[in-house]
Amino acid sequence: MAPIATSDVSSHFQTTQGSGDLIPLGEYIFRRISQVGTKSIFGVPGDFNLNFLEHIYSVKGLNWIGCCNELNAGYAADGYAKLSLGKLMGVVVTTFGVGELSAINAISGSFAEYAPVLHIVGTSSMGQKQGPKNFHHLVTNKKLFAAPNHYVYENMVDDICIAKESIKELDQACEQVDRVLEAVYAKSRPGYLYLPSNYADMMVSLERLTKTPLRLALSPAANPQQVSDLAEQILGRMYDAERPAVLADILVSKFRSNETFNKLVEKLSTNVRLFSTTMSKGVVDESLPNWFGTYCGVQSCEGVARFMEECDFVLHAGIFDVETNNGSYTFNLNKVQVVELHPEYIAIGDQIYEGENMMQHVLEAMCKKLDVSQMQANTLPEPLLRKASSTTSKSLNQAYLVDALEAYLQPNDILVVETCSFLFAIADFKFKHNMTFVSQMFYGSIGYALPATLGCSLALRDMNQETSRRVVLIQGDGSAQMTIQELATYVRQDIKPTMFLLNNDGYSVERIIYGPNSSYNDIAPNWKWCEFFKVFGDINGDVAFTTKVSQKDDLDQLLNEKKFRSGLQLQLVELMLDRMDVPWRFELICGKQTSK
Amino acid sequence: MAPIATSDVSSHFQTTQGSGDLIPLGEYIFRRISQVGTKSIFGVPGDFNLNFLEHIYSVKGLNWIGCCNELNAGYAADGYAKLSLGKLMGVVVTTFGVGELSAINAISGSFAEYAPVLHIVGTSSMGQKQGPKNFHHLVTNKKLFAAPNHYVYENMVDDICIAKESIKELDQACEQVDRVLEAVYAKSRPGYLYLPSNYADMMVSLERLTKTPLRLALSPAANPQQVSDLAEQILGRMYDAERPAVLADILVSKFRSNETFNKLVEKLSTNVRLFSTTMSKGVVDESLPNWFGTYCGVQSCEGVARFMEECDFVLHAGIFDVETNNGSYTFNLNKVQVVELHPEYIAIGDQIYEGENMMQHVLEAMCKKLDVSQMQANTLPEPLLRKASSTTSKSLNQAYLVDALEAYLQPNDILVVETCSFLFAIADFKFKHNMTFVSQMFYGSIGYALPATLGCSLALRDMNQETSRRVVLIQGDGSAQMTIQELATYVRQDIKPTMFLLNNDGYSVERIIYGPNSSYNDIAPNWKWCEFFKVFGDINGDVAFTTKVSQKDDLDQLLNEKKFRSGLQLQLVELMLDRMDVPWRFELICGKQTSK
Ligand SMILES: Cc1ncc(C[n+]2csc(CCOP(=O)(O)OP(=O)(O)O)c2C)c(N)n1
Ligand SMILES: Cc1ncc(C[n+]2csc(CCOP(=O)(O)OP(=O)(O)O)c2C)c(N)n1
């Protein structure tokens, strides 16, 4: 909008530009981001962030990924961070008020689900902040005649971010930038950096960039002796157990403990039963012979719950204790000795030991100390996993989709799943080696997955894995309507996910819960899903392959086509499904079916 | 998502349903909304609002307008309220967390621009709120082991709403509902109603609905004598003036003072010069012979500023003193006697008189007391309005568009304009009789106008003016990308606006401000604007008429076609424009041109 934002830049601009020792603050910020490893920056420009954005071109390796709107940009940044398992920070840049509030729901989701996302907001200049004038994008003060509060939006986010830095003095700015970056990285949750528009071009010390490296490394244990004791105590209990289990949970990957954790799992005797939780698919290698399934309390497949609940010891690593991950609070492990590893505490029975990075430190110690020979020798039962669906109809249904897609998925695939009814089937999948699962199962904001897939694909590109790993998106029609325009950025950025669009004519999740035939559960009808890429930039129709499938046979054939399987092109498959057809687990949760 | 939300409904459900004296609270809310006059309810369902939504079907005359996402629904509700000049309240319904935060930017805009919008959020049940469990949509507590705060989102909105009611006890609920509705209506700003999901089906007294009417009528003046004195004092000054003027400003229409104000204007001697402000277009009848143009300080057309600033008295009615309405604080009225009428105060010179509804009360008193014979007789100069553009090129440009669209617009038209570069040309238009202007010029969140047009069109329908008034939308391409999917709701709801899509290949507003060739000012390219209705529901292509125009002649021809002019069908005209072509006023604001 009106360009007042940049009006007091020039007066503050210091003429030292070009001097070897100084760089503009905007460039400093981008260089720091680059040091974290991030290469793609998502967002939308606005007059309060333009002069900041300009500095992106000074930093080699950084790419601006303009999105269609800010919510989508926030979701994309979240997907970027999640796919990299917290290694690449997601960064989203928006403008004062209108932009930052448009993205707030994405940030809240990143907070709920531990995605390290930095939200940089270009705000009004310090000159504007000090005056009484009412500027565009800024709500007026409720109090008559009072000056507007330029911090009104900054005040909203305290409970949905882990760190917040609002730049007010140039000589504090670099420290603030570093602090929020370090906090976001360490806590794997979003942080806010508020940058008044007059600051982006002001000069700061270059030296700090090289002389004061960001502290991204894990801080050493505060109490190494305690860590060592805990590791021994936990191992001791595991050695004693007759039927030990490891429940791999999602905070393992949120806090970059995957590697250590999986090293431990590999070393363990193969008579330890391995389980995933609903949200932690892919954290532990489910292709291992001792993987026993996805444990989700009463929502588990029958055999899975039985084999879990008869164990006498469970190492629950990376516990994330929320409704959508604990079978709506139905874990039945009262009779089992459970040890919980959480990034910030270890719980052994009733004893709780708090500490920063406790999970990682204890996992490392356990790795070192593990002596497999001390474990009980026991032969494992045969895991009881899901049986293939047995419906006879020729037309597609969700049960059949589980079979077909499970078979279609390959090692190293990225699987992104929207919060649609099919999400409740993912617990039934057996993941192949090194698959990564991205969803927003706990926060559950629909529309997330489509832009998040953009972020995932670009993170892969930035990690040089673009050609070696496929990105597969499973998407509901109602959810897709929320954020459909970001398909244009798929084309623009030349990414190549394969998208399965489940067309079941509305919000089936809601239909099952309430009002199956009520109009509020209908969506805008008659969308031509297969034509969207053409209107969104694929003008000649040669970028994307799209097709519509309603029969099982046709799906089988498609999924076996070599070109389709290769995932080397952008593709969309519209799958025709019945309105009231949902996974058994979702019916169970809604009280419409009994356990399987 | 998971249906936990409704799980403790049945236990609380009172068996008195069906009794003549009780109705469900959900129905009570909808009936109250209906009493305000609102007929269209915008939103998106979610498990925390489903059982509330179901009650909409019990209230005759209410329609559920499902939108593609919540931000769009919020914008639509805002457009609905704005078009009706505050008479019809906008209502948007969303779900806990994910939905309400998606819409928060729209609500902030409604607050900034005085649109009476009620945001009803279905939240977690009271049973859930009292427990320690972590539910979907709700961020966990930052503090380790602490229960989640179910009010975390409610705490965010204090500075962007005028009233907030969070239902906690059934016996307070109806009063709370009434209170927030009354406040939103009286203050013409948004209010929040938080409805825990267990309450919608609980029974409340039916009697209140009829026995305790909502207080929507204007409260009488607190001090009638003062109002009377003020009216006389103001009129006295006007009688004394040699060159009196009335500056019609936007808060006149935001507080339903249009009628009284225009009655006063009609009664005034025609030697009073009438002016509009940038944001108040359409408030005063610009087709009157004594309309002198749009006053916006140094951003005015030359003759307009001169004729305003040489006045010796200005009645500034409905003052809204913000950058985008006062020519970036360049009103030059220091030598003029200015009387300001504001909904909450009257200012005469340095004297300020505060009071509720002051503007309306004083306007009414002025209407009664006005004695035109006491005004000075003076002949008015000829107003100096904008001259037609004189560029000779055959291809379209924005200057030419002003001429062409000004001529195209008819009395009674609704003109919706997005915050794109062309918005800065609207001050140059001379509005025809009874035109209504809808924009978001102060808050300036792009993407607003497209869904707001949905709201405008439905408000017209609900006021039985659908066939007698055209809705014309002027939209930028970058802005349209933000919320494009709501075109599907145009088709679904069978509305018939005419949309001019200004295709200038990116964010021209930003290009002029900074980085004309920087990639952050590019948008996703190659959208097929003319094909969108076909993918969004107009499957046979017979609902919408679309065409692309790049030559002046072609535009002239189109605008003169009878069928096109009738506005009886949904239509989209893609106008091809140059990247750096913007209205002169915008260049001026950006310091790239001198005054016109
Ligand atoms: C932003 C947001 N709005 C509303 C909801 C409520 N909601 C959850 S699932 C769902 C329906 C999703 O529909 P679709 O993607 O078609 O999947 P289906 O239910 O048909 O499998 C809705 C509306 C939500 N979770 N997030
Ligand atoms: C939600 C939001 N995001 C970003 C901005 C910053 N902004 C203001 S105008 C504009 C460009 C609008 O582009 P377009 O609609 O194509 O109109 P043009 O500038 O080309 O006339 C942008 C990005 C904003 N005002 N609101």
PDB file of C-alpha atoms in Angstrom, chain B residues 112-296:
ATOM      1  CA  ALA B 112      -9.968  -0.943  11.444  1.00  0.00           C
ATOM      2  CA  GLU B 113     -12.714   0.028   9.019  1.00  0.00           C
ATOM      3  CA  TYR B 114     -15.851  -0.064  11.170  1.00  0.00           C
ATOM      4  CA  ALA B 115     -17.694  -3.041   9.762  1.00  0.00           C
ATOM      5  CA  PRO B 116     -20.195  -4.584  12.175  1.00  0.00           C
ATOM      6  CA  VAL B 117     -19.224  -8.247  12.027  1.00  0.00           C
ATOM      7  CA  LEU B 118     -20.045 -10.886  14.589  1.00  0.00           C
ATOM      8  CA  HIS B 119     -17.537 -13.722  14.711  1.00  0.00           C
ATOM      9  CA  ILE B 120     -19.005 -16.812  16.352  1.00  0.00           C
ATOM     10  CA  VAL B 121     -16.419 -19.413  17.266  1.00  0.00           C
ATOM     11  CA  GLY B 122     -17.356 -22.938  18.257  1.00  0.00           C
ATOM     12  CA  THR B 123     -14.876 -23.835  20.992  1.00  0.00           C
ATOM     13  CA  SER B 124     -13.996 -26.840  23.102  1.00  0.00           C
ATOM     14  CA  SER B 125     -16.696 -28.030  25.462  1.00  0.00           C
ATOM     15  CA  MET B 126     -16.747 -26.979  29.094  1.00  0.00           C
ATOM     16  CA  GLY B 127     -15.904 -30.563  30.017  1.00  0.00           C
ATOM     17  CA  GLN B 128     -12.768 -30.438  27.885  1.00  0.00           C
ATOM     18  CA  LYS B 129     -11.865 -27.037  29.252  1.00  0.00           C
ATOM     19  CA  GLN B 130     -11.921 -28.311  32.795  1.00  0.00           C
ATOM     20  CA  GLY B 131      -9.573 -31.217  32.155  1.00  0.00           C
ATOM     21  CA  PRO B 132      -5.841 -31.422  31.570  1.00  0.00           C
ATOM     22  CA  LYS B 133      -5.998 -33.214  28.212  1.00  0.00           C
ATOM     23  CA  ASN B 134      -4.442 -31.940  25.014  1.00  0.00           C
ATOM     24  CA  PHE B 135      -7.065 -31.733  22.303  1.00  0.00           C
ATOM     25  CA  HIS B 136      -6.722 -31.198  18.586  1.00  0.00           C
ATOM     26  CA  HIS B 137      -6.685 -27.575  17.360  1.00  0.00           C
ATOM     27  CA  LEU B 138      -5.447 -26.380  20.758  1.00  0.00           C
ATOM     28  CA  VAL B 139      -1.765 -25.545  21.231  1.00  0.00           C
ATOM     29  CA  THR B 140      -0.182 -27.225  24.203  1.00  0.00           C
ATOM     30  CA  ASN B 141       0.922 -25.140  27.148  1.00  0.00           C
ATOM     31  CA  LYS B 142       4.410 -23.657  26.900  1.00  0.00           C
ATOM     32  CA  LYS B 143       4.982 -24.745  30.465  1.00  0.00           C
ATOM     33  CA  LEU B 144       5.982 -28.373  30.691  1.00  0.00           C
ATOM     34  CA  PHE B 145       3.237 -30.563  32.252  1.00  0.00           C
ATOM     35  CA  ALA B 146       0.772 -27.665  32.486  1.00  0.00           C
ATOM     36  CA  ALA B 147      -2.747 -28.163  31.168  1.00  0.00           C
ATOM     37  CA  PRO B 148      -3.521 -26.397  27.897  1.00  0.00           C
ATOM     38  CA  ASN B 149      -5.141 -23.003  28.107  1.00  0.00           C
ATOM     39  CA  HIS B 150      -8.459 -23.255  26.297  1.00  0.00           C
ATOM     40  CA  TYR B 151      -8.738 -19.473  26.219  1.00  0.00           C
ATOM     41  CA  VAL B 152      -5.434 -18.921  24.478  1.00  0.00           C
ATOM     42  CA  TYR B 153      -7.054 -17.788  21.230  1.00  0.00           C
ATOM     43  CA  GLU B 154      -9.721 -15.718  22.958  1.00  0.00           C
ATOM     44  CA  ASN B 155      -6.937 -13.756  24.608  1.00  0.00           C
ATOM     45  CA  MET B 156      -5.575 -12.601  21.278  1.00  0.00           C
ATOM     46  CA  VAL B 157      -8.409 -10.448  20.039  1.00  0.00           C
ATOM     47  CA  ASP B 158      -8.931  -7.733  22.620  1.00  0.00           C
ATOM     48  CA  ASP B 159      -7.495  -4.961  20.495  1.00  0.00           C
ATOM     49  CA  ILE B 160      -9.330  -5.903  17.321  1.00  0.00           C
ATOM     50  CA  CYS B 161     -12.871  -6.221  18.602  1.00  0.00           C
ATOM     51  CA  ILE B 162     -15.292  -4.011  20.424  1.00  0.00           C
ATOM     52  CA  ALA B 163     -16.995  -6.744  22.430  1.00  0.00           C
ATOM     53  CA  LYS B 164     -16.208 -10.282  23.397  1.00  0.00           C
ATOM     54  CA  GLU B 165     -18.443 -12.773  25.132  1.00  0.00           C
ATOM     55  CA  SER B 166     -17.266 -16.194  26.136  1.00  0.00           C
ATOM     56  CA  ILE B 167     -20.111 -18.398  27.250  1.00  0.00           C
ATOM     57  CA  LYS B 168     -19.386 -20.231  30.479  1.00  0.00           C
ATOM     58  CA  GLU B 169     -22.718 -20.613  32.262  1.00  0.00           C
ATOM     59  CA  LEU B 170     -25.973 -21.465  30.564  1.00  0.00           C
ATOM     60  CA  ASP B 171     -27.989 -19.004  32.591  1.00  0.00           C
ATOM     61  CA  GLN B 172     -25.827 -16.106  31.419  1.00  0.00           C
ATOM     62  CA  ALA B 173     -25.703 -17.170  27.803  1.00  0.00           C
ATOM     63  CA  CYS B 174     -28.692 -15.353  26.333  1.00  0.00           C
ATOM     64  CA  GLU B 175     -27.721 -12.095  27.950  1.00  0.00           C
ATOM     65  CA  GLN B 176     -24.222 -12.476  26.578  1.00  0.00           C
ATOM     66  CA  VAL B 177     -25.520 -13.166  23.102  1.00  0.00           C
ATOM     67  CA  ASP B 178     -27.714 -10.091  23.225  1.00  0.00           C
ATOM     68  CA  ARG B 179     -24.929  -7.963  24.648  1.00  0.00           C
ATOM     69  CA  VAL B 180     -22.435  -8.754  21.910  1.00  0.00           C
ATOM     70  CA  LEU B 181     -25.024  -8.285  19.160  1.00  0.00           C
ATOM     71  CA  GLU B 182     -26.021  -4.909  20.582  1.00  0.00           C
ATOM     72  CA  ALA B 183     -22.430  -3.776  20.951  1.00  0.00           C
ATOM     73  CA  VAL B 184     -21.450  -4.785  17.431  1.00  0.00           C
ATOM     74  CA  TYR B 185     -24.440  -2.965  16.058  1.00  0.00           C
ATOM     75  CA  ALA B 186     -23.989   0.168  18.145  1.00  0.00           C
ATOM     76  CA  LYS B 187     -20.249   0.481  17.654  1.00  0.00           C
ATOM     77  CA  SER B 188     -20.159  -0.798  14.067  1.00  0.00           C
ATOM     78  CA  ARG B 189     -17.146  -2.909  14.839  1.00  0.00           C
ATOM     79  CA  PRO B 190     -16.538  -6.621  15.266  1.00  0.00           C
ATOM     80  CA  GLY B 191     -17.466  -8.675  18.273  1.00  0.00           C
ATOM     81  CA  TYR B 192     -16.642 -12.239  19.269  1.00  0.00           C
ATOM     82  CA  LEU B 193     -19.007 -14.828  20.629  1.00  0.00           C
ATOM     83  CA  TYR B 194     -17.271 -17.962  21.924  1.00  0.00           C
ATOM     84  CA  LEU B 195     -19.636 -20.890  22.146  1.00  0.00           C
ATOM     85  CA  PRO B 196     -18.341 -24.077  23.787  1.00  0.00           C
ATOM     86  CA  SER B 197     -19.602 -26.970  21.715  1.00  0.00           C
ATOM     87  CA  ASN B 198     -21.646 -28.491  24.518  1.00  0.00           C
ATOM     88  CA  TYR B 199     -23.926 -25.478  24.772  1.00  0.00           C
ATOM     89  CA  ALA B 200     -25.507 -25.282  21.348  1.00  0.00           C
ATOM     90  CA  ASP B 201     -28.116 -27.911  22.130  1.00  0.00           C
ATOM     91  CA  MET B 202     -28.908 -26.865  25.671  1.00  0.00           C
ATOM     92  CA  MET B 203     -32.285 -25.316  26.257  1.00  0.00           C
ATOM     93  CA  VAL B 204     -32.922 -21.699  27.094  1.00  0.00           C
ATOM     94  CA  SER B 205     -35.990 -19.567  27.508  1.00  0.00           C
ATOM     95  CA  LEU B 206     -37.934 -18.790  24.382  1.00  0.00           C
ATOM     96  CA  GLU B 207     -39.682 -15.910  26.087  1.00  0.00           C
ATOM     97  CA  ARG B 208     -36.697 -13.610  26.107  1.00  0.00           C
ATOM     98  CA  LEU B 209     -36.687 -13.617  22.321  1.00  0.00           C
ATOM     99  CA  THR B 210     -39.977 -11.824  22.165  1.00  0.00           C
ATOM    100  CA  LYS B 211     -40.226 -10.150  25.532  1.00  0.00           C
ATOM    101  CA  THR B 212     -36.781  -8.572  25.617  1.00  0.00           C
ATOM    102  CA  PRO B 213     -36.164  -7.064  22.226  1.00  0.00           C
ATOM    103  CA  LEU B 214     -32.616  -6.278  21.231  1.00  0.00           C
ATOM    104  CA  ARG B 215     -31.755  -2.654  21.829  1.00  0.00           C
ATOM    105  CA  LEU B 216     -30.739  -1.601  18.354  1.00  0.00           C
ATOM    106  CA  ALA B 217     -32.399   1.787  18.292  1.00  0.00           C
ATOM    107  CA  LEU B 218     -30.244   4.829  18.808  1.00  0.00           C
ATOM    108  CA  SER B 219     -30.091   5.762  22.464  1.00  0.00           C
ATOM    109  CA  PRO B 220     -31.407   9.282  23.098  1.00  0.00           C
ATOM    110  CA  ALA B 221     -28.859  11.992  23.643  1.00  0.00           C
ATOM    111  CA  ALA B 222     -27.453  12.049  27.160  1.00  0.00           C
ATOM    112  CA  ASN B 223     -27.627  15.830  27.184  1.00  0.00           C
ATOM    113  CA  PRO B 224     -30.277  17.092  24.755  1.00  0.00           C
ATOM    114  CA  GLN B 225     -29.653  20.695  25.666  1.00  0.00           C
ATOM    115  CA  GLN B 226     -26.007  20.389  24.729  1.00  0.00           C
ATOM    116  CA  VAL B 227     -26.919  18.783  21.417  1.00  0.00           C
ATOM    117  CA  SER B 228     -29.339  21.577  20.677  1.00  0.00           C
ATOM    118  CA  ASP B 229     -26.767  24.248  21.590  1.00  0.00           C
ATOM    119  CA  LEU B 230     -24.111  22.606  19.473  1.00  0.00           C
ATOM    120  CA  ALA B 231     -26.396  22.377  16.476  1.00  0.00           C
ATOM    121  CA  GLU B 232     -27.192  26.065  16.778  1.00  0.00           C
ATOM    122  CA  GLN B 233     -23.608  27.038  17.242  1.00  0.00           C
ATOM    123  CA  ILE B 234     -22.549  25.085  14.156  1.00  0.00           C
ATOM    124  CA  LEU B 235     -25.397  26.430  12.071  1.00  0.00           C
ATOM    125  CA  GLY B 236     -24.571  29.949  13.253  1.00  0.00           C
ATOM    126  CA  ARG B 237     -21.046  29.580  11.979  1.00  0.00           C
ATOM    127  CA  MET B 238     -22.316  28.224   8.714  1.00  0.00           C
ATOM    128  CA  TYR B 239     -24.734  31.133   8.314  1.00  0.00           C
ATOM    129  CA  ASP B 240     -21.877  33.544   8.888  1.00  0.00           C
ATOM    130  CA  ALA B 241     -19.599  31.946   6.359  1.00  0.00           C
ATOM    131  CA  GLU B 242     -19.102  33.380   2.940  1.00  0.00           C
ATOM    132  CA  ARG B 243     -17.763  30.202   1.435  1.00  0.00           C
ATOM    133  CA  PRO B 244     -19.105  27.321   3.497  1.00  0.00           C
ATOM    134  CA  ALA B 245     -18.315  23.712   2.646  1.00  0.00           C
ATOM    135  CA  VAL B 246     -19.394  20.273   3.737  1.00  0.00           C
ATOM    136  CA  LEU B 247     -16.793  17.546   3.679  1.00  0.00           C
ATOM    137  CA  ALA B 248     -18.674  14.242   3.710  1.00  0.00           C
ATOM    138  CA  ASP B 249     -16.574  11.589   5.353  1.00  0.00           C
ATOM    139  CA  ILE B 250     -16.873   7.894   5.757  1.00  0.00           C
ATOM    140  CA  LEU B 251     -17.948   7.502   9.374  1.00  0.00           C
ATOM    141  CA  VAL B 252     -21.263   9.054   8.342  1.00  0.00           C
ATOM    142  CA  SER B 253     -22.146   5.854   6.585  1.00  0.00           C
ATOM    143  CA  LYS B 254     -20.446   3.580   9.100  1.00  0.00           C
ATOM    144  CA  PHE B 255     -22.788   4.824  11.816  1.00  0.00           C
ATOM    145  CA  ARG B 256     -25.992   4.812   9.805  1.00  0.00           C
ATOM    146  CA  SER B 257     -26.172   8.586   9.606  1.00  0.00           C
ATOM    147  CA  ASN B 258     -26.422   8.615   5.820  1.00  0.00           C
ATOM    148  CA  GLU B 259     -30.059   9.441   5.677  1.00  0.00           C
ATOM    149  CA  THR B 260     -30.006  12.282   8.176  1.00  0.00           C
ATOM    150  CA  PHE B 261     -26.817  13.665   6.728  1.00  0.00           C
ATOM    151  CA  ASN B 262     -28.147  13.647   3.188  1.00  0.00           C
ATOM    152  CA  LYS B 263     -31.409  15.214   4.306  1.00  0.00           C
ATOM    153  CA  LEU B 264     -29.347  18.033   5.752  1.00  0.00           C
ATOM    154  CA  VAL B 265     -27.281  18.355   2.591  1.00  0.00           C
ATOM    155  CA  GLU B 266     -30.407  18.508   0.441  1.00  0.00           C
ATOM    156  CA  LYS B 267     -31.860  21.245   2.605  1.00  0.00           C
ATOM    157  CA  LEU B 268     -28.717  23.348   2.546  1.00  0.00           C
ATOM    158  CA  SER B 269     -28.567  26.169   0.107  1.00  0.00           C
ATOM    159  CA  THR B 270     -26.870  25.021  -3.042  1.00  0.00           C
ATOM    160  CA  ASN B 271     -24.076  27.495  -2.505  1.00  0.00           C
ATOM    161  CA  VAL B 272     -22.517  25.170   0.018  1.00  0.00           C
ATOM    162  CA  ARG B 273     -19.642  23.385  -1.626  1.00  0.00           C
ATOM    163  CA  LEU B 274     -19.775  19.631  -1.179  1.00  0.00           C
ATOM    164  CA  PHE B 275     -16.668  17.464  -1.059  1.00  0.00           C
ATOM    165  CA  SER B 276     -15.939  13.807  -0.569  1.00  0.00           C
ATOM    166  CA  THR B 277     -12.813  12.293   0.970  1.00  0.00           C
ATOM    167  CA  THR B 278     -10.806   9.501  -0.596  1.00  0.00           C
ATOM    168  CA  MET B 279     -12.597   6.874   1.438  1.00  0.00           C
ATOM    169  CA  SER B 280     -16.044   8.427   1.567  1.00  0.00           C
ATOM    170  CA  LYS B 281     -16.957   8.200  -2.108  1.00  0.00           C
ATOM    171  CA  GLY B 282     -20.696   7.839  -2.455  1.00  0.00           C
ATOM    172  CA  VAL B 283     -21.578   9.146   0.998  1.00  0.00           C
ATOM    173  CA  VAL B 284     -22.749  12.455  -0.392  1.00  0.00           C
ATOM    174  CA  ASP B 285     -24.482  12.566  -3.769  1.00  0.00           C
ATOM    175  CA  GLU B 286     -21.700  13.513  -6.151  1.00  0.00           C
ATOM    176  CA  SER B 287     -24.115  14.125  -8.988  1.00  0.00           C
ATOM    177  CA  LEU B 288     -25.295  17.290  -7.257  1.00  0.00           C
ATOM    178  CA  PRO B 289     -24.242  20.452  -9.105  1.00  0.00           C
ATOM    179  CA  ASN B 290     -22.487  21.802  -6.018  1.00  0.00           C
ATOM    180  CA  TRP B 291     -20.199  18.799  -5.620  1.00  0.00           C
ATOM    181  CA  PHE B 292     -16.650  20.060  -5.874  1.00  0.00           C
ATOM    182  CA  GLY B 293     -14.648  16.885  -5.904  1.00  0.00           C
ATOM    183  CA  THR B 294     -12.656  14.593  -3.688  1.00  0.00           C
ATOM    184  CA  TYR B 295     -10.505  16.406  -1.200  1.00  0.00           C
ATOM    185  CA  CYS B 296      -7.327  14.651  -0.241  1.00  0.00           C
TER     186      CYS B 296
END
